[in-house]
Structure formats: C-alpha cells, structure tokens
Short mmCIF file of C-alpha atoms and ligand atoms in Angstrom, two decimals:
data_model
loop_
_atom_site.label_atom_id
_atom_site.label_comp_id
_atom_site.label_asym_id
_atom_site.label_seq_id
_atom_site.Cartn_x
_atom_site.Cartn_y
_atom_site.Cartn_z
CA UNK A 98 -9.68 -25.76 2.70
CA UNK A 99 -6.17 -26.13 4.03
CA UNK A 100 -4.18 -24.47 1.27
CA UNK A 101 -1.02 -22.55 2.22
CA UNK A 102 -2.35 -19.25 0.90
CA UNK A 103 -5.93 -19.65 2.09
CA UNK A 104 -7.00 -16.69 4.25
CA UNK A 105 -10.67 -17.60 4.65
CA UNK A 106 -12.19 -16.15 7.78
CA UNK A 107 -9.84 -13.14 7.82
CA UNK A 108 -10.83 -9.55 7.12
CA UNK A 109 -8.50 -7.30 5.13
CA UNK A 110 -8.43 -3.52 4.89
CA UNK A 111 -6.50 -2.32 1.82
CA UNK A 112 -6.06 1.44 1.62
CA UNK A 113 -6.24 2.98 -1.84
CA UNK A 114 -7.88 -0.10 -3.36
CA UNK A 115 -10.24 1.67 -5.75
CA UNK A 116 -7.68 1.18 -8.53
CA UNK A 117 -4.09 0.32 -9.36
CA UNK A 118 -1.90 -1.81 -7.12
CA UNK A 119 -4.30 -1.62 -4.17
CA UNK A 120 -7.16 -2.95 -6.27
CA UNK A 121 -5.11 -5.91 -7.53
CA UNK A 122 -3.93 -6.70 -4.00
CA UNK A 123 -7.42 -6.47 -2.53
CA UNK A 124 -8.87 -8.70 -5.26
CA UNK A 125 -6.13 -11.28 -4.68
CA UNK A 126 -6.84 -11.31 -0.93
CA UNK A 127 -10.56 -11.66 -1.62
CA UNK A 128 -10.01 -14.52 -4.07
CA UNK A 129 -7.98 -16.27 -1.36
CA UNK A 130 -11.01 -16.13 0.92
CA UNK A 131 -10.69 -12.90 2.93
CA UNK A 132 -13.56 -10.49 3.44
CA UNK A 133 -12.27 -7.28 1.91
CA UNK A 134 -12.73 -3.65 2.87
CA UNK A 135 -11.98 -1.53 -0.17
CA UNK A 136 -11.01 2.09 0.35
CA UNK A 137 -10.54 5.25 -1.69
CA UNK A 138 -10.13 8.96 -1.08
CA UNK A 139 -13.63 9.55 -2.45
CA UNK A 140 -16.70 7.55 -3.40
CA UNK A 141 -15.56 7.42 -7.02
CA UNK A 142 -16.94 5.40 -9.88
CA UNK A 143 -13.70 3.40 -9.78
CA UNK A 144 -14.29 2.44 -6.15
CA UNK A 145 -17.92 1.50 -6.76
CA UNK A 146 -16.98 -0.55 -9.86
CA UNK A 147 -14.23 -2.35 -7.95
CA UNK A 148 -16.52 -3.32 -5.09
CA UNK A 149 -19.17 -4.46 -7.56
CA UNK A 150 -16.57 -6.56 -9.43
CA UNK A 151 -15.46 -8.17 -6.16
CA UNK A 152 -19.03 -8.95 -5.17
CA UNK A 153 -19.74 -10.35 -8.64
CA UNK A 154 -16.91 -12.83 -8.02
CA UNK A 155 -18.63 -13.87 -4.80
CA UNK A 156 -16.37 -12.00 -2.40
CA UNK A 157 -17.56 -10.47 0.83
CA UNK A 158 -16.70 -6.86 -0.01
CA UNK A 159 -17.55 -3.43 1.32
CA UNK A 160 -16.08 0.05 1.02
CA UNK A 161 -15.02 2.86 3.31
CA UNK A 162 -14.17 6.29 1.96
CA UNK A 163 -11.74 8.69 3.62
CA UNK A 164 -8.95 11.17 3.00
CA UNK A 165 -5.83 9.80 4.68
CA UNK A 166 -4.51 13.34 5.00
CA UNK A 167 -7.22 14.05 7.58
CA UNK A 168 -6.59 12.44 10.98
CA UNK A 169 -10.28 12.43 11.89
CA UNK A 170 -11.09 10.50 8.73
CA UNK A 171 -8.28 8.05 9.41
CA UNK A 172 -9.64 7.39 12.91
CA UNK A 173 -13.10 6.85 11.42
CA UNK A 174 -11.64 4.46 8.82
CA UNK A 175 -9.97 2.48 11.60
CA UNK A 176 -13.14 2.37 13.68
CA UNK A 177 -15.42 1.39 10.80
CA UNK A 178 -13.06 -1.34 9.64
CA UNK A 179 -13.80 -3.13 12.92
CA UNK A 180 -10.56 -4.85 13.90
CA UNK A 181 -9.34 -6.26 10.57
CA UNK A 182 -6.86 -9.14 10.66
CA UNK A 183 -4.92 -7.79 7.69
CA UNK A 184 -3.92 -4.19 6.96
CA UNK A 185 -2.32 -3.22 3.65
CA UNK A 186 -0.97 0.33 3.65
CA UNK A 187 -1.11 1.03 -0.06
CA UNK A 188 -2.53 4.52 -0.68
CA UNK A 189 -0.12 7.40 -1.08
CA UNK A 190 0.22 10.77 -2.73
CA UNK A 191 3.19 11.73 -4.87
CA UNK A 192 4.16 15.10 -6.27
CA UNK A 193 7.15 16.19 -8.31
CA UNK A 194 9.37 19.20 -7.80
CA UNK A 195 12.86 20.35 -6.95
CA UNK A 196 13.46 20.75 -3.23
CA UNK A 197 13.41 24.52 -3.54
CA UNK A 198 10.05 24.39 -5.32
CA UNK A 199 8.17 22.60 -2.52
CA UNK A 200 6.60 24.61 0.28
CA UNK A 201 5.71 23.70 3.86
CA UNK A 202 2.07 23.02 2.99
CA UNK A 203 2.95 20.40 0.40
CA UNK A 204 5.45 18.82 2.77
CA UNK A 205 2.77 18.64 5.42
CA UNK A 206 0.12 17.21 3.07
CA UNK A 207 2.39 14.42 1.90
CA UNK A 208 3.66 13.58 5.36
CA UNK A 209 0.13 13.54 6.76
CA UNK A 210 -1.21 11.38 3.94
CA UNK A 211 1.66 8.95 3.46
CA UNK A 212 3.22 8.71 6.91
CA UNK A 213 0.98 9.99 9.68
CA UNK A 214 -1.98 7.96 8.41
CA UNK A 215 0.18 4.84 8.34
CA UNK A 216 1.28 5.47 11.91
CA UNK A 217 -2.32 6.05 12.97
CA UNK A 218 -3.63 2.89 11.29
CA UNK A 219 -0.82 0.73 12.67
CA UNK A 220 -1.30 2.22 16.14
CA UNK A 221 -5.08 1.83 16.06
CA UNK A 222 -5.32 -1.60 14.40
CA UNK A 223 -2.10 -3.42 15.34
CA UNK A 224 -2.86 -3.92 19.06
CA UNK A 225 -6.10 -5.79 18.31
CA UNK A 226 -4.17 -8.10 15.99
CA UNK A 227 -1.65 -8.76 18.77
CA UNK A 228 -4.49 -9.43 21.23
CA UNK A 229 -5.94 -12.00 18.84
CA UNK A 230 -2.50 -13.51 18.33
CA UNK A 231 -2.69 -13.23 14.53
CA UNK A 232 -2.25 -10.26 12.24
CA UNK A 233 -0.63 -9.12 9.02
CA UNK A 234 0.54 -5.63 8.10
CA UNK A 235 2.02 -5.00 4.67
CA UNK A 236 3.20 -1.58 3.59
CA UNK A 237 3.67 -0.75 -0.07
CA UNK A 238 7.00 1.04 -0.34
CA UNK A 239 8.84 2.38 -3.36
CA UNK A 240 12.25 2.04 -4.97
CA UNK A 241 12.53 5.73 -4.09
CA UNK A 242 12.82 4.89 -0.37
CA UNK A 243 16.39 3.69 -0.95
CA UNK A 244 17.32 5.28 -4.26
CA UNK A 245 15.41 8.55 -4.61
CA UNK A 246 14.73 9.73 -8.15
CA UNK A 247 15.18 13.45 -8.80
CA UNK A 248 12.19 15.69 -7.98
CA UNK A 249 10.56 13.27 -5.52
CA UNK A 250 12.20 14.44 -2.29
CA UNK A 251 9.16 14.46 0.00
CA UNK A 252 7.60 11.30 -1.42
CA UNK A 253 10.89 9.41 -1.12
CA UNK A 254 11.37 10.61 2.45
CA UNK A 255 7.87 9.51 3.49
CA UNK A 256 8.45 6.07 1.98
CA UNK A 257 11.80 5.70 3.79
CA UNK A 258 10.17 6.71 7.08
CA UNK A 259 7.25 4.36 6.51
CA UNK A 260 9.62 1.46 5.92
CA UNK A 261 11.42 2.32 9.15
CA UNK A 262 8.11 2.41 11.03
CA UNK A 263 7.37 -1.11 9.74
CA UNK A 264 10.65 -2.35 11.23
CA UNK A 265 9.73 -1.13 14.71
CA UNK A 266 6.22 -2.54 14.44
CA UNK A 267 7.66 -5.86 13.29
CA UNK A 268 9.88 -6.00 16.38
CA UNK A 269 7.15 -4.97 18.81
CA UNK A 270 4.59 -7.58 17.71
CA UNK A 271 6.78 -10.43 16.42
CA UNK A 272 6.15 -12.60 19.48
CA UNK A 273 2.38 -12.10 19.27
CA UNK A 274 1.61 -13.53 15.85
CA UNK A 275 1.66 -10.26 13.93
CA UNK A 276 4.01 -9.92 10.97
CA UNK A 277 4.88 -6.55 9.45
CA UNK A 278 6.56 -6.31 6.07
CA UNK A 279 7.22 -3.94 3.18
CA UNK A 280 6.67 -4.75 -0.49
CA UNK A 281 8.62 -2.40 -2.71
CA UNK A 282 7.49 -1.93 -6.31
CA UNK A 283 9.62 -0.58 -9.13
CA UNK A 284 7.81 0.91 -12.11
CA UNK A 285 4.26 -0.39 -12.22
CA UNK A 286 1.98 0.89 -14.98
CA UNK A 287 -0.98 2.53 -13.21
CA UNK A 288 -2.98 5.76 -13.44
CA UNK A 289 -0.28 7.42 -11.34
CA UNK A 290 2.39 7.27 -14.00
CA UNK A 291 0.27 6.86 -17.15
CA UNK A 292 1.10 10.37 -18.31
CA UNK A 293 4.89 10.14 -17.92
CA UNK A 294 5.01 6.62 -19.37
CA UNK A 295 3.06 7.76 -22.44
CA UNK A 296 6.12 9.81 -23.48
CA UNK A 297 8.38 7.36 -25.38
CA UNK A 298 11.45 9.57 -24.90
CA UNK A 299 11.06 9.02 -21.14
CA UNK A 300 9.53 5.54 -21.09
CA UNK A 301 11.81 3.68 -23.51
CA UNK A 302 15.18 4.37 -21.81
CA UNK A 303 13.53 3.62 -18.47
CA UNK A 304 12.13 0.31 -19.73
CA UNK A 305 15.52 -0.56 -21.23
CA UNK A 306 17.21 0.10 -17.86
CA UNK A 307 15.06 -2.53 -16.13
CA UNK A 308 16.64 -6.01 -16.27
CA UNK A 309 13.24 -7.61 -17.01
CA UNK A 310 12.81 -5.13 -19.93
CA UNK A 311 9.23 -4.34 -19.04
CA UNK A 312 7.18 -2.30 -16.61
CA UNK A 313 5.28 -4.22 -13.96
CA UNK A 314 1.54 -4.63 -13.71
CA UNK A 315 -0.55 -4.16 -10.58
CA UNK A 316 -1.14 -7.91 -10.59
CA UNK A 317 2.64 -8.45 -10.41
CA UNK A 318 2.50 -6.94 -6.92
CA UNK A 319 -0.43 -8.99 -5.63
CA UNK A 320 1.06 -12.46 -5.25
CA UNK A 321 3.76 -11.52 -2.77
CA UNK A 322 1.33 -9.49 -0.67
CA UNK A 323 -1.04 -12.46 -0.54
CA UNK A 324 1.81 -14.76 0.45
CA UNK A 325 2.88 -12.40 3.24
CA UNK A 326 -0.72 -12.24 4.49
CA UNK A 327 -1.07 -16.03 4.65
CA UNK A 328 0.16 -18.63 7.10
CA UNK A 329 2.76 -19.64 4.50
CA UNK A 330 4.78 -16.57 5.54
CA UNK A 331 4.14 -16.61 9.29
CA UNK A 332 7.92 -16.55 9.98
CA UNK A 333 8.61 -13.60 7.65
CA UNK A 334 8.61 -10.27 9.43
CA UNK A 335 10.52 -7.03 9.01
CA UNK A 336 11.30 -7.94 5.41
CA UNK A 337 11.44 -5.61 2.44
CA UNK A 338 10.67 -7.46 -0.77
CA UNK A 339 11.21 -5.82 -4.16
CA UNK A 340 8.78 -6.28 -7.02
CA UNK A 341 10.74 -4.46 -9.68
CA UNK A 342 11.94 -6.75 -12.46
CA UNK A 343 15.46 -6.40 -11.11
CA UNK A 344 15.47 -2.60 -11.19
CA UNK A 345 17.15 -2.34 -7.78
CA UNK A 346 19.95 -4.77 -8.63
P1 LIG B 593 -2.76 5.07 -7.92
O1 LIG B 593 -3.11 4.34 -9.18
O2 LIG B 593 -2.39 6.51 -8.01
O3 LIG B 593 -3.94 4.86 -6.87
C1 LIG B 593 -3.86 5.55 -5.66
C2 LIG B 593 -4.88 5.02 -4.67
O4 LIG B 593 -4.70 5.76 -3.46
C3 LIG B 593 -6.32 5.24 -5.12
O5 LIG B 593 -7.11 4.22 -4.59
C4 LIG B 593 -6.66 6.57 -4.46
O6 LIG B 593 -8.05 6.75 -4.20
C5 LIG B 593 -5.91 6.45 -3.14
N1 LIG B 593 -5.59 7.77 -2.60
C6 LIG B 593 -4.92 8.78 -3.20
N2 LIG B 593 -4.86 9.85 -2.40
C7 LIG B 593 -5.52 9.52 -1.25
C8 LIG B 593 -5.84 10.20 -0.07
N3 LIG B 593 -5.46 11.46 0.15
N4 LIG B 593 -6.56 9.56 0.87
C9 LIG B 593 -6.96 8.29 0.67
N5 LIG B 593 -6.69 7.58 -0.43
C10 LIG B 593 -5.98 8.19 -1.39
O7 LIG B 593 -1.52 4.39 -7.18
P2 LIG B 593 -0.63 3.11 -7.57
O8 LIG B 593 0.27 3.49 -8.67
O9 LIG B 593 -1.47 1.90 -7.65
O10 LIG B 593 0.30 3.04 -6.24
C11 LIG B 593 -0.10 2.32 -5.09
C12 LIG B 593 1.04 2.35 -4.10
O11 LIG B 593 2.22 1.82 -4.70
C13 LIG B 593 1.41 3.77 -3.63
O12 LIG B 593 1.76 3.76 -2.27
C14 LIG B 593 2.64 4.09 -4.46
O13 LIG B 593 3.48 5.00 -3.78
C15 LIG B 593 3.28 2.73 -4.57
N6 LIG B 593 4.15 2.61 -5.70
C16 LIG B 593 3.67 2.70 -6.97
C17 LIG B 593 4.56 2.60 -8.03
C18 LIG B 593 4.10 2.68 -9.46
O14 LIG B 593 4.98 2.64 -10.35
N7 LIG B 593 2.81 2.78 -9.75
C19 LIG B 593 5.91 2.40 -7.80
C20 LIG B 593 6.37 2.32 -6.50
C21 LIG B 593 5.48 2.42 -5.45
P3 LIG B 593 -9.03 7.50 -5.28
O15 LIG B 593 -9.27 6.50 -6.38
O16 LIG B 593 -10.24 7.84 -4.50
O17 LIG B 593 -8.25 8.69 -5.77
#
C-alpha cells in the first residue's frame, strides 16, 4: 500500500484508549495499519472489550494498564510499550470546583496525571523516535486550555501547560523526523460528560451556542489524529487543531 494515511509497520501507544476519544483514535490508527497498544487506568471490561473488538477487525492489538498519576507506572508503561513510533497523549482526569474549593492534594493528583505523565512519556519515548528519524506525538488538548470554563481551574491549567510542552518538543525534534501536535476538542459526547449533558437545561443552550449545532462524537476526533500521524502531515508540527464544530470561533 502507498496510501497517504497508511501507517502500516508503525506501532502506536494511545493513552486512555479503553473508551471515548482515545478508543476512537486508537481504532482509526489500527484500521490504517498500525499495531496498537491500548491503555486504561485499570483492566476494565471496557478495555478488554476494546482490545477484543480491535483484534476481531484483524488489528495487531495489545493492552497495558497503568495509573498515569503514578510515576512508577508511567515508567513501566513506557518500557512495556517498547519504543512506539506514535504516541497519543489522550488520557486525563477532570474535576469541577471553585478555586477556593480545591485543595493541594487534588491539584497534585491532576498535575501528576495530566501533565507530569505527559512529560514523562514524551521524555522517555521521544528520543527513540528521533533516533529512528520518524515519530509522531499528538496531545489531546481542550478548549479550556485557551478559554477556561468556570470551575475547571486545575484541568484548564494542566491542558494549557501540556500544549506548551508540545511546542517545545516540536521545536526540539523537528529536524529529526518527529512531529508534535495538539488536537483540541470542543464538546464531545463521552462517558466523561454524559451526566451533565443529560440535563437539557444545561445541554440545550450549550448545543445552541456551537456553530455546528451539535456535540461532537469520539469518531469526529479520530480523522485529524490519523492524518497527523501519517506521512501526509510530515510537515505539520507545533500545530493546535480544533475539533469543535466552530465553538472556538
Ligand atoms: P473519558 O471518556 O473520560 O475516558 C478517559 C480515558 O482515560 C479512559 O480510557 C480512562 O481509563 C483513562 N484514564 C482516566 N484516568 C486515568 C488515570 N489516572 N490513569 C490512566 N488512565 C486514565 O474521556 P474522553 O471524554 O474520551 O476524553 C479524552 C481526552 O479528551 C481527555 O484528555 C479530555 O481531557 C479530552 N477532552 C475531552 C472532551 C470531551 O468533551 N469529552 C473535550 C475536550 C477535551 P479507564 O477506562 O480505565 O478509566
């Protein structure tokens, strides 16, 4: 095959791919030919079902479990993933509260899980990509990184910092075949926001405020990540691409 989005022969690690956006991204990478390492915080039924679904489609798929808030587990995840060509930083934790309601422990948990783990994975896996002369890192950001919603102070700050980290990584490896980009979703209907979106008094004004007049699906996020991970986008690095139905306009 010599298709522009063919990534046969590459291995992709997608964090938080048991469900939601990560699952859709990982499946898209697998369908484009990559061997896929699925990942979740725990060995859940969702993770097992996802890997089984990938294998049923003929993909080369395996799973690694690990809490990204624990640096030892992140190092093990990096080691067991065995020098992947593609890293998608998708998993995150998100909690709501006014600034005065958060305590130091919650700040630390979210920073460890969302930001430190990303730094660790980029630091541990990026150099091998640069040595090989080919690599792709895609971070899943959030509209909150630039326009924080109320009650998401720590989450928004971790996403802003993660985007900034991607910019430095993009600069450092640009001449060595490694691209580093951010894909920034708007409102995507997943388990994460199922409860808040089930309240019409919250969901309907929000939907109406989005130029596309709908919430996104996990699959809406997958195509751009696949493109960034392919040779079709080998000259795209340091970009931040919104997938938000025009929400950030
Ligand atoms: P989700 O449905 O809540 O899924 C979260 C994934 O992350 C699961 O695979 C989960 O694993 C994993 N995870 C959670 N905590 C973890 C931990 N401590 N260690 C390791 N893995 C952990 O999320 P989503 O809505 O698809 O969001 C995916 C990404 O998109 C996130 O970075 C989120 O910030 C971003 N995003 C989402 C939206 C949206 O509207 N949904 C909007 C903007 C940005 P388990 O299954 O084992 O729990």
